[in-house]
Coordinates of C-alpha atoms in Angstrom, one line a residue:
X1 CA 8.4 120.9 -47.6
X2 CA 7.1 122.2 -44.3
X3 CA 5.7 118.8 -43.5
X4 CA 9.1 117.1 -44.2
X5 CA 10.8 119.7 -42.0
X6 CA 8.4 119.1 -39.1
X7 CA 8.8 115.3 -39.5
X8 CA 12.6 115.7 -39.4
X9 CA 12.5 117.8 -36.2
X10 CA 10.1 115.4 -34.5
X11 CA 12.5 112.5 -35.5
X12 CA 15.3 114.3 -33.8
X13 CA 13.2 114.7 -30.7
X14 CA 12.2 111.1 -30.6
X15 CA 15.2 109.2 -31.9
X16 CA 18.4 111.1 -31.2
X17 CA 19.5 109.6 -27.9
X18 CA 23.2 110.4 -28.0
X19 CA 25.2 113.6 -28.4
X20 CA 23.8 117.1 -27.9
X21 CA 20.1 117.1 -27.5
X22 CA 17.5 119.8 -27.9
X23 CA 15.4 121.0 -25.0
X24 CA 12.3 119.4 -26.6
X25 CA 14.2 116.1 -26.8
X26 CA 15.3 116.3 -23.1
X27 CA 11.7 117.1 -22.0
X28 CA 10.2 114.3 -24.0
X29 CA 12.7 111.8 -22.8
X30 CA 12.1 112.8 -19.2
X31 CA 8.4 112.4 -19.6
X32 CA 8.7 109.1 -21.4
X33 CA 11.2 107.6 -18.9
X34 CA 9.0 108.8 -16.0
X35 CA 5.9 107.2 -17.6
X36 CA 7.8 103.9 -18.1
X37 CA 9.1 104.0 -14.5
X38 CA 5.6 104.7 -13.1
X39 CA 4.3 101.8 -15.2
X40 CA 6.9 99.6 -13.6
X41 CA 5.7 100.5 -10.2
X42 CA 2.0 100.2 -11.2
X43 CA 2.6 96.6 -12.5
X44 CA 4.3 95.6 -9.3
X45 CA 1.8 97.3 -7.0
X46 CA -1.2 95.9 -9.0
X47 CA -0.2 92.4 -8.0
X48 CA -0.9 93.3 -4.3
X49 CA -4.5 92.3 -3.7
X50 CA -5.3 95.0 -1.1
X51 CA -3.9 97.8 -3.3
X52 CA -5.6 96.4 -6.4
X53 CA -9.0 96.6 -4.7
X54 CA -8.5 99.9 -2.9
X55 CA -7.1 101.8 -5.9
X56 CA -9.0 100.1 -8.7
X57 CA -10.0 103.4 -10.4
X58 CA -6.5 104.8 -10.1
X59 CA -4.9 101.7 -11.8
X60 CA -7.6 101.7 -14.5
X61 CA -7.2 105.5 -15.2
X62 CA -3.4 105.2 -15.3
X63 CA -3.6 102.2 -17.6
X64 CA -5.8 104.2 -20.0
X65 CA -3.4 107.2 -19.9
X66 CA -0.4 104.9 -20.5
X67 CA -1.9 103.1 -23.4
X68 CA -3.0 106.3 -25.1
X69 CA 0.5 107.8 -24.5
X70 CA 2.4 104.8 -25.8
X71 CA 0.0 104.4 -28.8
X72 CA 0.6 107.9 -29.9
X73 CA 4.3 107.5 -29.4
X74 CA 4.3 104.3 -31.5
X75 CA 2.4 105.8 -34.5
X76 CA 4.5 109.0 -34.4
X77 CA 7.7 106.9 -34.5
X78 CA 6.2 104.9 -37.4
X79 CA 5.5 108.2 -39.2
X80 CA 9.0 109.7 -38.7
X81 CA 11.0 106.6 -39.1
X82 CA 11.6 107.4 -42.9
X83 CA 14.0 110.1 -41.8
X84 CA 16.4 107.2 -41.0
X85 CA 18.4 106.0 -43.9
X86 CA 17.5 102.4 -43.1
X87 CA 13.8 103.0 -43.5
X88 CA 13.8 105.7 -46.2
X89 CA 11.1 104.1 -48.4
X90 CA 7.7 105.5 -47.4
X91 CA 6.0 102.1 -47.5
X92 CA 8.6 99.3 -47.3
X93 CA 10.7 101.4 -45.0
X94 CA 7.9 101.6 -42.5
X95 CA 7.1 97.9 -42.8
X96 CA 10.8 97.1 -42.1
X97 CA 10.7 99.5 -39.1
X98 CA 7.6 97.7 -37.7
X99 CA 9.7 94.5 -37.5
X100 CA 12.7 96.2 -35.8
X101 CA 13.3 95.3 -32.2
X102 CA 12.4 98.7 -30.8
X103 CA 9.1 98.9 -32.8
X104 CA 8.1 95.3 -31.7
X105 CA 8.7 96.2 -28.1
X106 CA 6.6 99.4 -28.5
X107 CA 3.8 97.3 -30.1
X108 CA 3.9 94.6 -27.4
X109 CA 3.6 97.3 -24.8
X110 CA 0.2 98.4 -26.0
X111 CA -1.2 95.3 -27.9
X112 CA -2.4 93.4 -24.8
X113 CA -4.8 96.3 -23.8
X114 CA -6.5 96.3 -27.2
X115 CA -6.7 92.5 -27.5
X116 CA -8.2 92.2 -24.0
X117 CA -11.2 94.2 -25.2
X118 CA -12.1 91.4 -27.7
X119 CA -12.3 88.5 -25.1
X120 CA -14.1 87.8 -21.9
X121 CA -11.8 84.8 -21.0
X122 CA -10.3 85.9 -17.6
X123 CA -7.4 83.4 -18.1
X124 CA -6.5 84.9 -21.4
X125 CA -6.8 88.4 -20.0
X126 CA -4.4 87.6 -17.2
X127 CA -1.9 86.3 -19.7
X128 CA -2.3 89.4 -21.9
X129 CA -1.8 91.6 -18.8
X130 CA 1.5 89.8 -18.3
X131 CA 2.7 91.2 -21.6
X132 CA 2.6 94.7 -20.1
X133 CA 6.0 93.8 -18.7
X134 CA 7.3 94.6 -22.2
X135 CA 6.9 98.3 -21.3
X136 CA 10.1 97.9 -19.2
X137 CA 12.0 97.0 -22.3
X138 CA 11.4 100.5 -23.6
X139 CA 14.2 101.5 -21.3
X140 CA 16.6 99.8 -23.7
X141 CA 16.5 102.9 -26.0
X142 CA 18.0 105.1 -23.3
X143 CA 20.2 102.8 -21.2
X144 CA 23.7 102.5 -22.8
X145 CA 24.5 99.3 -20.9
X146 CA 21.5 97.5 -22.4
X147 CA 22.7 98.6 -25.9
X148 CA 26.1 97.1 -25.1
X149 CA 24.5 93.8 -24.1
X150 CA 22.4 93.8 -27.3
X151 CA 25.6 94.6 -29.4
X152 CA 27.5 91.7 -27.7
X153 CA 24.6 89.3 -28.4
X154 CA 24.6 90.3 -32.0
X155 CA 28.4 89.9 -32.3
X156 CA 28.5 86.5 -30.6
X157 CA 25.1 85.1 -31.6
X158 CA 26.6 82.2 -33.6
X159 CA 28.7 81.0 -30.7
X160 CA 25.9 81.5 -28.2
X161 CA 23.4 79.6 -30.4
X162 CA 26.0 76.8 -30.7
X163 CA 26.4 76.6 -26.9
X164 CA 22.6 76.6 -26.6
X165 CA 22.2 73.7 -29.1
X166 CA 24.9 71.8 -27.2
X167 CA 22.9 72.4 -24.0
X168 CA 19.7 71.1 -25.5
X169 CA 21.6 68.1 -27.0
X170 CA 23.1 67.2 -23.6
X171 CA 19.7 67.7 -21.9
X172 CA 17.9 65.3 -24.2
X173 CA 20.6 62.6 -24.2
X174 CA 21.0 62.6 -20.4
X175 CA 17.2 62.7 -19.8
X176 CA 16.6 59.8 -22.2
X177 CA 19.4 57.8 -20.7
X178 CA 18.2 58.5 -17.1
X179 CA 14.6 57.5 -18.1
X180 CA 15.7 54.0 -19.3
X181 CA 17.9 53.6 -16.2
X182 CA 15.4 54.7 -13.5
X183 CA 12.0 54.0 -15.0
X184 CA 11.6 50.5 -13.5
X185 CA 12.8 51.6 -10.1
X186 CA 10.7 54.8 -10.0
X187 CA 7.9 54.6 -12.6
X188 CA 5.9 57.4 -11.1
X189 CA 8.8 60.0 -11.1
X190 CA 10.6 59.0 -14.2
X191 CA 7.4 58.1 -16.1
X192 CA 8.5 59.3 -19.5
X193 CA 11.4 61.1 -21.2
X194 CA 9.5 64.5 -21.2
X195 CA 8.9 64.0 -17.4
X196 CA 12.6 63.2 -16.9
X197 CA 13.7 66.3 -18.8
X198 CA 12.6 68.2 -15.6
X199 CA 15.2 66.2 -13.7
X200 CA 17.7 67.1 -16.4
X201 CA 17.1 70.8 -16.2
X202 CA 17.4 70.9 -12.4
X203 CA 20.6 68.8 -12.5
X204 CA 22.4 70.6 -15.3
X205 CA 21.6 74.0 -13.8
X206 CA 22.6 72.8 -10.4
X207 CA 19.3 73.9 -8.9
X208 CA 18.5 70.4 -7.4
X209 CA 14.9 70.8 -6.1
X210 CA 15.0 67.3 -4.9
X211 CA 11.6 66.2 -6.2
X212 CA 13.3 63.9 -8.7
X213 CA 16.6 62.1 -8.2
X214 CA 18.0 58.7 -9.1
X215 CA 18.2 55.9 -6.6
X216 CA 20.0 53.2 -8.6
X217 CA 23.8 53.0 -8.6
X218 CA 24.0 53.6 -12.4
X219 CA 21.5 56.4 -12.1
X220 CA 23.5 58.1 -9.4
X221 CA 26.7 57.8 -11.5
X222 CA 24.9 59.4 -14.5
X223 CA 23.5 62.1 -12.3
X224 CA 26.9 63.0 -10.9
X225 CA 28.4 63.1 -14.4
X226 CA 25.6 65.4 -15.7
X227 CA 25.9 67.7 -12.6
X228 CA 29.6 68.2 -13.2
X229 CA 29.1 68.6 -16.9
X230 CA 26.4 71.2 -16.2
X231 CA 29.0 73.5 -14.5
X232 CA 31.2 73.4 -17.6
X233 CA 28.2 73.8 -19.9
X234 CA 27.3 77.1 -18.3
X235 CA 30.9 78.3 -18.2
X236 CA 30.9 78.1 -22.0
X237 CA 28.3 80.8 -22.8
X238 CA 29.6 82.8 -19.9
X239 CA 33.1 82.8 -21.4
X240 CA 31.8 83.7 -24.8
X241 CA 29.8 86.6 -23.4
X242 CA 32.7 87.9 -21.3
X243 CA 35.0 87.8 -24.3
X244 CA 32.4 89.7 -26.3
X245 CA 32.3 92.4 -23.6
X246 CA 36.1 92.7 -23.6
X247 CA 36.2 93.0 -27.4
X248 CA 33.4 95.6 -27.4
X249 CA 35.2 97.7 -24.7
X250 CA 38.5 97.5 -26.6
X251 CA 36.8 98.5 -29.8
X252 CA 35.1 101.4 -28.1
X253 CA 38.3 102.7 -26.6
X254 CA 40.1 102.3 -30.0
X255 CA 37.3 104.3 -31.7
X256 CA 37.6 107.1 -29.2
X257 CA 41.4 107.1 -29.6
X258 CA 41.1 107.2 -33.4
X259 CA 38.7 110.1 -33.1
X260 CA 41.2 112.2 -31.1
X261 CA 43.9 111.8 -33.6
X262 CA 44.1 112.5 -37.4
X263 CA 44.2 109.2 -39.3
X264 CA 46.6 110.7 -41.9
X265 CA 49.1 112.7 -39.9
X266 CA 48.6 111.4 -36.4
X267 CA 48.2 114.9 -34.9
X268 CA 45.7 115.5 -32.1
X269 CA 42.4 116.9 -33.2
X270 CA 41.1 120.0 -31.5

């Protein structure tokens, strides 16, 4: 009984991010957000060669501290997650929690450190260190704006996936067509369809690096059509996302309005 009570109290400290918070919750959140912020600066400053060499012991010690801190946090969250109705089962609930977005971010924040101890491949270690950037995503628990973005993505995921599929379809068709048009005129640049996809990406996104461009009249015509279509193509997901934001804001305002008034008599609640 005492163990369950302690677990429930720890759950409130870790997971309650809205409404009235206890002093312990405020202190923990402050420490966690400070640690995440310092990790952000450490990742940025570690990329500066002179700082990396002059403060090698500091970066190393801070990395050890961060990994220990985030590891303890991860396993404590895994222990208390059963206090949430979604993860009530002591075994399957925890397994389900491990595959939740928040838990996966927490795991990716610490996993590179442990994996790097099992390899001497410097290239692989550099790639694993890159995954430390996932520590920044831990902010998503505490920043309301990021939660709104996540909610909009979930609500509009079908439309966004459809627009992404349309983008891929257009990219492949335009790249394949351009390859057959320009291959004979520029065999080194448009050497294959995969190589031509780079041209397709830069044209559709209106980046236009200039390292690959058509020189034949038909190729220029196709390039112009694809460039214009690219503008409309990116307007589609943007419009979907904006409409999702508007719907979310209207829904939030309506919920607040409903909360202020009794749903039965319409009188204002105290």
